[in-house]
PDB file of C-alpha atoms in Angstrom:
ATOM      1  CA  MET A   1      28.839  37.513  43.297  1.00  0.00           C
ATOM      2  CA  CYS A   2      31.419  37.586  40.612  1.00  0.00           C
ATOM      3  CA  MET A   3      29.332  35.160  38.592  1.00  0.00           C
ATOM      4  CA  ARG A   4      26.136  37.204  39.096  1.00  0.00           C
ATOM      5  CA  ARG A   5      27.868  40.345  37.811  1.00  0.00           C
ATOM      6  CA  GLY A   6      29.251  38.593  35.031  1.00  0.00           C
ATOM      7  CA  LEU A   7      25.598  37.205  34.191  1.00  0.00           C
ATOM      8  CA  VAL A   8      24.189  40.622  34.451  1.00  0.00           C
ATOM      9  CA  GLY A   9      27.119  42.075  32.048  1.00  0.00           C
ATOM     10  CA  LEU A  10      26.510  39.421  29.556  1.00  0.00           C
ATOM     11  CA  SER A  11      22.629  39.923  29.665  1.00  0.00           C
ATOM     12  CA  PHE A  12      23.167  43.438  29.149  1.00  0.00           C
ATOM     13  CA  CYS A  13      25.387  42.973  26.133  1.00  0.00           C
ATOM     14  CA  THR A  14      23.079  40.331  24.677  1.00  0.00           C
ATOM     15  CA  CYS A  15      20.044  42.757  24.956  1.00  0.00           C
ATOM     16  CA  TYR A  16      22.047  45.902  23.667  1.00  0.00           C
ATOM     17  CA  LEU A  17      23.115  43.936  20.570  1.00  0.00           C
ATOM     18  CA  ALA A  18      19.694  42.469  19.903  1.00  0.00           C
ATOM     19  CA  PHE A  19      17.831  45.413  20.602  1.00  0.00           C
ATOM     20  CA  TYR A  20      19.759  47.618  18.018  1.00  0.00           C
ATOM     21  CA  LEU A  21      19.875  44.943  15.390  1.00  0.00           C
ATOM     22  CA  THR A  22      16.118  44.479  15.672  1.00  0.00           C
ATOM     23  CA  ASN A  23      15.430  48.059  15.499  1.00  0.00           C
ATOM     24  CA  LYS A  24      17.798  48.270  12.228  1.00  0.00           C
ATOM     25  CA  TYR A  25      15.818  45.533  10.790  1.00  0.00           C
ATOM     26  CA  VAL A  26      12.349  47.018  11.222  1.00  0.00           C
ATOM     27  CA  LEU A  27      13.580  50.530  10.460  1.00  0.00           C
ATOM     28  CA  SER A  28      16.030  49.563   7.267  1.00  0.00           C
ATOM     29  CA  VAL A  29      14.985  46.186   5.872  1.00  0.00           C
ATOM     30  CA  LEU A  30      11.143  46.686   6.367  1.00  0.00           C
ATOM     31  CA  LYS A  31      11.672  50.562   5.908  1.00  0.00           C
ATOM     32  CA  PHE A  32       9.136  51.378   8.841  1.00  0.00           C
ATOM     33  CA  THR A  33      10.351  55.057   9.765  1.00  0.00           C
ATOM     34  CA  TYR A  34       7.309  56.120  11.467  1.00  0.00           C
ATOM     35  CA  PRO A  35       7.210  56.663  15.502  1.00  0.00           C
ATOM     36  CA  THR A  36       7.197  53.519  17.554  1.00  0.00           C
ATOM     37  CA  LEU A  37       4.659  53.837  20.031  1.00  0.00           C
ATOM     38  CA  PHE A  38       5.768  50.712  22.176  1.00  0.00           C
ATOM     39  CA  GLN A  39       7.929  52.665  23.034  1.00  0.00           C
ATOM     40  CA  GLY A  40       3.442  63.920  41.734  1.00  0.00           C
ATOM     41  CA  SER A  41       6.026  66.824  42.103  1.00  0.00           C
ATOM     42  CA  ASN A  42       8.832  64.412  41.504  1.00  0.00           C
ATOM     43  CA  VAL A  43       7.088  63.509  38.068  1.00  0.00           C
ATOM     44  CA  LEU A  44       6.709  67.090  36.826  1.00  0.00           C
ATOM     45  CA  THR A  45      10.206  67.813  37.658  1.00  0.00           C
ATOM     46  CA  TRP A  46      11.014  64.724  35.537  1.00  0.00           C
ATOM     47  CA  LEU A  47       8.792  65.846  32.695  1.00  0.00           C
ATOM     48  CA  PRO A  48      11.321  67.979  30.531  1.00  0.00           C
ATOM     49  CA  ALA A  49      13.506  64.795  30.711  1.00  0.00           C
ATOM     50  CA  SER A  50      10.804  62.646  29.429  1.00  0.00           C
ATOM     51  CA  VAL A  51      10.216  65.367  26.414  1.00  0.00           C
ATOM     52  CA  LEU A  52      13.980  64.873  25.733  1.00  0.00           C
ATOM     53  CA  PHE A  53      13.751  61.188  25.823  1.00  0.00           C
ATOM     54  CA  VAL A  54      10.892  61.311  22.947  1.00  0.00           C
ATOM     55  CA  GLY A  55      13.109  63.335  21.021  1.00  0.00           C
ATOM     56  CA  ILE A  56      15.968  60.824  21.553  1.00  0.00           C
ATOM     57  CA  ILE A  57      13.825  57.934  20.122  1.00  0.00           C
ATOM     58  CA  TYR A  58      12.204  59.763  17.540  1.00  0.00           C
ATOM     59  CA  ALA A  59      15.362  61.346  16.099  1.00  0.00           C
ATOM     60  CA  GLY A  60      17.327  58.284  16.691  1.00  0.00           C
ATOM     61  CA  SER A  61      14.751  56.047  14.827  1.00  0.00           C
ATOM     62  CA  ARG A  62      14.701  58.501  11.570  1.00  0.00           C
ATOM     63  CA  ALA A  63      18.509  58.526  12.085  1.00  0.00           C
ATOM     64  CA  LEU A  64      18.801  54.821  12.449  1.00  0.00           C
ATOM     65  CA  SER A  65      16.792  54.166   9.337  1.00  0.00           C
ATOM     66  CA  ARG A  66      18.984  56.158   7.180  1.00  0.00           C
ATOM     67  CA  LEU A  67      22.830  55.401   8.638  1.00  0.00           C
ATOM     68  CA  ALA A  68      24.857  52.554   8.883  1.00  0.00           C
ATOM     69  CA  ILE A  69      25.150  51.300  12.698  1.00  0.00           C
ATOM     70  CA  PRO A  70      28.881  52.040  13.336  1.00  0.00           C
ATOM     71  CA  VAL A  71      27.924  55.684  11.846  1.00  0.00           C
ATOM     72  CA  PHE A  72      24.988  55.970  14.160  1.00  0.00           C
ATOM     73  CA  LEU A  73      26.790  54.816  17.257  1.00  0.00           C
ATOM     74  CA  THR A  74      29.743  57.036  16.440  1.00  0.00           C
ATOM     75  CA  LEU A  75      27.353  59.961  16.476  1.00  0.00           C
ATOM     76  CA  HIS A  76      25.233  58.666  19.423  1.00  0.00           C
ATOM     77  CA  ASN A  77      28.732  58.509  21.606  1.00  0.00           C
ATOM     78  CA  ALA A  78      29.437  62.042  20.694  1.00  0.00           C
ATOM     79  CA  ALA A  79      26.717  62.939  23.196  1.00  0.00           C
ATOM     80  CA  GLU A  80      29.538  62.474  25.964  1.00  0.00           C
ATOM     81  CA  VAL A  81      31.408  65.668  24.605  1.00  0.00           C
ATOM     82  CA  ILE A  82      28.258  67.697  25.471  1.00  0.00           C
ATOM     83  CA  ILE A  83      28.037  66.096  28.887  1.00  0.00           C
ATOM     84  CA  CYS A  84      31.861  66.539  29.467  1.00  0.00           C
ATOM     85  CA  GLY A  85      31.622  69.985  28.289  1.00  0.00           C
ATOM     86  CA  HIS A  86      28.857  71.109  30.680  1.00  0.00           C
ATOM     87  CA  GLN A  87      30.643  69.648  33.400  1.00  0.00           C
ATOM     88  CA  LYS A  88      33.738  71.345  32.965  1.00  0.00           C
ATOM     89  CA  CYS A  89      32.560  74.963  31.478  1.00  0.00           C
ATOM     90  CA  PHE A  90      29.408  75.437  33.704  1.00  0.00           C
ATOM     91  CA  ARG A  91      29.415  73.107  36.783  1.00  0.00           C
ATOM     92  CA  LYS A  92      33.165  73.720  37.001  1.00  0.00           C
ATOM     93  CA  GLU A  93      33.777  69.997  38.038  1.00  0.00           C
ATOM     94  CA  LYS A  94      37.118  68.462  38.044  1.00  0.00           C
ATOM     95  CA  THR A  95      37.469  66.261  34.831  1.00  0.00           C
ATOM     96  CA  SER A  96      40.221  63.961  34.269  1.00  0.00           C
ATOM     97  CA  PRO A  97      42.649  64.478  31.384  1.00  0.00           C
ATOM     98  CA  ALA A  98      41.887  60.994  30.108  1.00  0.00           C
ATOM     99  CA  ARG A  99      38.126  62.072  29.952  1.00  0.00           C
ATOM    100  CA  ILE A 100      38.686  65.147  28.174  1.00  0.00           C
ATOM    101  CA  CYS A 101      41.007  63.378  25.431  1.00  0.00           C
ATOM    102  CA  SER A 102      38.235  60.755  25.238  1.00  0.00           C
ATOM    103  CA  ALA A 103      35.643  63.385  24.429  1.00  0.00           C
ATOM    104  CA  LEU A 104      37.996  65.155  21.916  1.00  0.00           C
ATOM    105  CA  PHE A 105      38.628  62.057  19.967  1.00  0.00           C
ATOM    106  CA  LEU A 106      34.892  61.352  19.794  1.00  0.00           C
ATOM    107  CA  LEU A 107      34.347  64.680  18.665  1.00  0.00           C
ATOM    108  CA  ALA A 108      36.954  64.355  16.054  1.00  0.00           C
ATOM    109  CA  ALA A 109      35.693  61.221  14.723  1.00  0.00           C
ATOM    110  CA  ALA A 110      32.143  62.382  14.634  1.00  0.00           C
ATOM    111  CA  GLY A 111      33.471  65.595  12.666  1.00  0.00           C
ATOM    112  CA  CYS A 112      35.180  63.467  10.122  1.00  0.00           C
ATOM    113  CA  LEU A 113      32.328  61.066   9.428  1.00  0.00           C
ATOM    114  CA  PRO A 114      30.560  63.430   6.807  1.00  0.00           C
ATOM    115  CA  PHE A 115      33.731  63.630   4.973  1.00  0.00           C
ATOM    116  CA  ASN A 116      34.582  60.060   4.772  1.00  0.00           C
ATOM    117  CA  ASP A 117      30.991  58.526   4.483  1.00  0.00           C
ATOM    118  CA  ALA A 118      30.572  56.886   1.023  1.00  0.00           C
ATOM    119  CA  GLN A 119      26.847  56.699   1.842  1.00  0.00           C
ATOM    120  CA  PHE A 120      26.435  60.117   3.007  1.00  0.00           C
ATOM    121  CA  ASP A 121      22.814  61.134   3.656  1.00  0.00           C
ATOM    122  CA  PRO A 122      21.979  64.601   4.813  1.00  0.00           C
ATOM    123  CA  ASP A 123      18.745  63.694   6.543  1.00  0.00           C
ATOM    124  CA  GLY A 124      20.170  60.893   8.501  1.00  0.00           C
ATOM    125  CA  TYR A 125      22.868  63.283   9.648  1.00  0.00           C
ATOM    126  CA  PHE A 126      20.370  65.909  10.478  1.00  0.00           C
ATOM    127  CA  TRP A 127      18.414  63.479  12.714  1.00  0.00           C
ATOM    128  CA  ALA A 128      21.461  62.013  14.241  1.00  0.00           C
ATOM    129  CA  VAL A 129      22.555  65.516  15.342  1.00  0.00           C
ATOM    130  CA  ILE A 130      19.273  66.276  16.920  1.00  0.00           C
ATOM    131  CA  HIS A 131      19.441  62.700  18.538  1.00  0.00           C
ATOM    132  CA  LEU A 132      22.855  63.429  20.025  1.00  0.00           C
ATOM    133  CA  PHE A 133      21.940  66.827  21.586  1.00  0.00           C
ATOM    134  CA  CYS A 134      18.744  65.565  22.853  1.00  0.00           C
ATOM    135  CA  MET A 135      21.036  62.590  24.470  1.00  0.00           C
ATOM    136  CA  GLY A 136      23.470  64.874  25.818  1.00  0.00           C
ATOM    137  CA  ALA A 137      20.818  67.421  27.069  1.00  0.00           C
ATOM    138  CA  TYR A 138      18.907  64.146  28.876  1.00  0.00           C
ATOM    139  CA  LYS A 139      22.055  63.016  30.384  1.00  0.00           C
ATOM    140  CA  ILE A 140      22.725  66.528  31.914  1.00  0.00           C
ATOM    141  CA  LEU A 141      19.233  66.514  33.231  1.00  0.00           C
ATOM    142  CA  GLN A 142      19.303  62.929  34.711  1.00  0.00           C
ATOM    143  CA  LYS A 143      22.594  63.805  36.738  1.00  0.00           C
ATOM    144  CA  SER A 144      21.011  66.980  38.267  1.00  0.00           C
ATOM    145  CA  GLN A 145      18.369  65.090  39.726  1.00  0.00           C
ATOM    146  CA  LYS A 146      18.190  64.730  43.490  1.00  0.00           C
ATOM    147  CA  PRO A 147      19.456  61.083  44.622  1.00  0.00           C
ATOM    148  CA  ASN A 148      15.994  60.471  46.314  1.00  0.00           C
ATOM    149  CA  ALA A 149      13.758  61.992  43.588  1.00  0.00           C
ATOM    150  CA  LEU A 150      13.197  58.820  41.154  1.00  0.00           C
ATOM    151  CA  SER A 151      15.034  55.653  40.891  1.00  0.00           C
ATOM    152  CA  ASP A 152      16.183  54.753  37.425  1.00  0.00           C
ATOM    153  CA  ILE A 153      13.440  52.132  36.670  1.00  0.00           C
ATOM    154  CA  ASP A 154      10.772  54.810  37.767  1.00  0.00           C
ATOM    155  CA  GLN A 155      12.405  57.369  35.210  1.00  0.00           C
ATOM    156  CA  GLN A 156      12.118  54.813  32.662  1.00  0.00           C
ATOM    157  CA  TYR A 157       8.649  53.801  33.325  1.00  0.00           C
ATOM    158  CA  LEU A 158       7.697  57.439  33.172  1.00  0.00           C
ATOM    159  CA  ASN A 159       9.649  57.930  29.905  1.00  0.00           C
ATOM    160  CA  TYR A 160       7.930  54.976  28.131  1.00  0.00           C
ATOM    161  CA  ILE A 161       4.395  56.371  29.292  1.00  0.00           C
ATOM    162  CA  PHE A 162       5.029  59.947  28.457  1.00  0.00           C
ATOM    163  CA  SER A 163       6.504  58.804  24.896  1.00  0.00           C
ATOM    164  CA  VAL A 164       3.402  56.704  24.165  1.00  0.00           C
ATOM    165  CA  VAL A 165       1.126  59.416  24.807  1.00  0.00           C
ATOM    166  CA  LEU A 166       2.880  62.244  23.108  1.00  0.00           C
ATOM    167  CA  LEU A 167       3.755  60.415  20.027  1.00  0.00           C
ATOM    168  CA  ALA A 168       0.096  59.075  19.739  1.00  0.00           C
ATOM    169  CA  PHE A 169      -1.004  62.823  19.795  1.00  0.00           C
ATOM    170  CA  ALA A 170       1.785  63.823  17.688  1.00  0.00           C
ATOM    171  CA  SER A 171       1.363  61.051  15.012  1.00  0.00           C
ATOM    172  CA  HIS A 172      -1.415  63.087  13.111  1.00  0.00           C
ATOM    173  CA  PRO A 173       0.279  66.543  12.970  1.00  0.00           C
ATOM    174  CA  THR A 174       3.218  64.715  11.577  1.00  0.00           C
ATOM    175  CA  GLY A 175       1.236  62.619   9.051  1.00  0.00           C
ATOM    176  CA  ASP A 176       2.567  59.685  10.220  1.00  0.00           C
ATOM    177  CA  LEU A 177      -0.744  58.264  11.356  1.00  0.00           C
ATOM    178  CA  LEU A 178      -1.975  58.424   7.688  1.00  0.00           C
ATOM    179  CA  SER A 179       1.126  57.350   6.180  1.00  0.00           C
ATOM    180  CA  VAL A 180       1.600  54.218   8.161  1.00  0.00           C
ATOM    181  CA  LEU A 181      -1.663  52.829   6.335  1.00  0.00           C
ATOM    182  CA  ASP A 182       0.279  52.574   3.193  1.00  0.00           C
ATOM    183  CA  PHE A 183       3.085  50.758   4.932  1.00  0.00           C
ATOM    184  CA  PRO A 184       3.807  47.723   2.603  1.00  0.00           C
ATOM    185  CA  PHE A 185       4.575  45.429   5.663  1.00  0.00           C
ATOM    186  CA  LEU A 186       1.722  46.636   7.881  1.00  0.00           C
ATOM    187  CA  TYR A 187       0.106  43.190   7.855  1.00  0.00           C
ATOM    188  CA  PHE A 188       3.159  40.999   7.675  1.00  0.00           C
ATOM    189  CA  TYR A 189       3.909  38.726  10.946  1.00  0.00           C
ATOM    190  CA  ARG A 190       7.827  39.772  10.401  1.00  0.00           C
ATOM    191  CA  PHE A 191       6.887  43.344  11.043  1.00  0.00           C
ATOM    192  CA  HIS A 192       4.659  42.635  14.074  1.00  0.00           C
ATOM    193  CA  GLY A 193       7.057  40.250  15.412  1.00  0.00           C
ATOM    194  CA  SER A 194      10.033  42.610  15.083  1.00  0.00           C
ATOM    195  CA  CYS A 195       8.247  45.418  16.740  1.00  0.00           C
ATOM    196  CA  CYS A 196       7.216  43.418  19.516  1.00  0.00           C
ATOM    197  CA  ALA A 197      10.736  41.975  19.979  1.00  0.00           C
ATOM    198  CA  SER A 198      12.063  45.531  19.837  1.00  0.00           C
ATOM    199  CA  GLY A 199       9.761  46.514  22.517  1.00  0.00           C
ATOM    200  CA  PHE A 200      10.553  43.717  24.852  1.00  0.00           C
ATOM    201  CA  LEU A 201      14.402  43.981  24.117  1.00  0.00           C
ATOM    202  CA  GLY A 202      14.267  47.755  24.919  1.00  0.00           C
ATOM    203  CA  PHE A 203      12.489  46.765  28.426  1.00  0.00           C
ATOM    204  CA  PHE A 204      15.152  44.229  29.208  1.00  0.00           C
ATOM    205  CA  LEU A 205      17.846  46.460  27.966  1.00  0.00           C
ATOM    206  CA  MET A 206      16.607  49.303  30.420  1.00  0.00           C
ATOM    207  CA  PHE A 207      16.199  46.837  33.254  1.00  0.00           C
ATOM    208  CA  SER A 208      19.767  45.333  32.816  1.00  0.00           C
ATOM    209  CA  THR A 209      21.294  48.610  32.488  1.00  0.00           C
ATOM    210  CA  ALA A 210      19.788  49.654  35.750  1.00  0.00           C
ATOM    211  CA  LYS A 211      20.926  46.379  37.285  1.00  0.00           C
ATOM    212  CA  LEU A 212      24.418  46.886  35.833  1.00  0.00           C
ATOM    213  CA  LYS A 213      24.828  50.209  37.692  1.00  0.00           C
ATOM    214  CA  SER A 214      23.626  49.134  40.929  1.00  0.00           C
ATOM    215  CA  LEU A 215      25.855  45.931  41.276  1.00  0.00           C
ATOM    216  CA  MET A 216      29.263  47.276  39.534  1.00  0.00           C
ATOM    217  CA  ALA A 217      31.381  50.119  40.116  1.00  0.00           C
ATOM    218  CA  PRO A 218      31.200  53.041  37.331  1.00  0.00           C
ATOM    219  CA  GLY A 219      34.655  51.605  35.921  1.00  0.00           C
ATOM    220  CA  GLN A 220      33.288  48.136  35.605  1.00  0.00           C
ATOM    221  CA  CYS A 221      30.056  49.388  34.079  1.00  0.00           C
ATOM    222  CA  ALA A 222      31.763  51.726  31.417  1.00  0.00           C
ATOM    223  CA  ALA A 223      33.852  48.576  30.530  1.00  0.00           C
ATOM    224  CA  TRP A 224      30.719  46.586  29.828  1.00  0.00           C
ATOM    225  CA  ILE A 225      28.952  49.258  27.768  1.00  0.00           C
ATOM    226  CA  PHE A 226      32.279  49.810  25.812  1.00  0.00           C
ATOM    227  CA  PHE A 227      32.405  46.023  25.190  1.00  0.00           C
ATOM    228  CA  ALA A 228      28.658  45.869  24.032  1.00  0.00           C
ATOM    229  CA  LYS A 229      29.097  48.804  21.785  1.00  0.00           C
ATOM    230  CA  SER A 230      32.038  47.353  20.287  1.00  0.00           C
ATOM    231  CA  ASN A 231      30.313  44.080  19.781  1.00  0.00           C
ATOM    232  CA  GLN A 232      27.603  46.022  18.226  1.00  0.00           C
ATOM    233  CA  LEU A 233      29.788  47.789  15.663  1.00  0.00           C
ATOM    234  CA  TRP A 234      30.950  44.461  14.270  1.00  0.00           C
ATOM    235  CA  GLN A 235      28.117  42.113  14.753  1.00  0.00           C
ATOM    236  CA  GLY A 236      25.730  44.804  13.428  1.00  0.00           C
ATOM    237  CA  GLU A 237      27.443  45.589  10.143  1.00  0.00           C
ATOM    238  CA  GLN A 238      28.259  42.040   9.309  1.00  0.00           C
ATOM    239  CA  PHE A 239      24.576  40.980   9.960  1.00  0.00           C
ATOM    240  CA  PHE A 240      22.913  43.589   7.578  1.00  0.00           C
ATOM    241  CA  MET A 241      25.859  42.964   4.876  1.00  0.00           C
ATOM    242  CA  GLU A 242      24.906  39.400   4.764  1.00  0.00           C
ATOM    243  CA  ASN A 243      21.075  40.388   4.352  1.00  0.00           C
TER     244      ASN A 243
END
């Protein structure tokens, strides 16, 4: 059982690292910043969360194309401040001092970033703020769902299906449908291969995350997520500095 948990954790970390590196390559190196489309009653109740999911991936893609991975992940992690604040102020849940301190440190780190970022990009930070608010609201909605409503896998399937439909219809009004025709790497195998890899890695990341949560205690799961993000901060920046 311990070996199985370890393998699931390592699979999660590998998918996490490869997923963000692949997305960063497509968005920053190839400079493809248009929406990625590969991306009953229970379904209707989950619809607002799916709308937020589209906001997460769209705003996240815009932000990641302009910001360095450590900067993006620092702002991404600041969504925990919204979740913690909602639980403390609105749901009146007991929150440990350690979690409150952690949220305050995340808030301070995110607040200091614009003043210490040598490559400050206003548009990148604008989309990152939208991304973190959508992420925070999504997590709040996810936790408020009834336990027997939808499984984690079902939620993600609905999210991906809804994102394909919504982004396909939104691509024309936003101008992305016509702009993509001028994309210089549109017919390059590197672009198509990276997009396919990003789609597959995103699916396996989602699947391994669900497995991780089902097999491990919350503390162990949080430790693996922290390890994956720490590894991503170091490996990701090193990879793109070399390239």
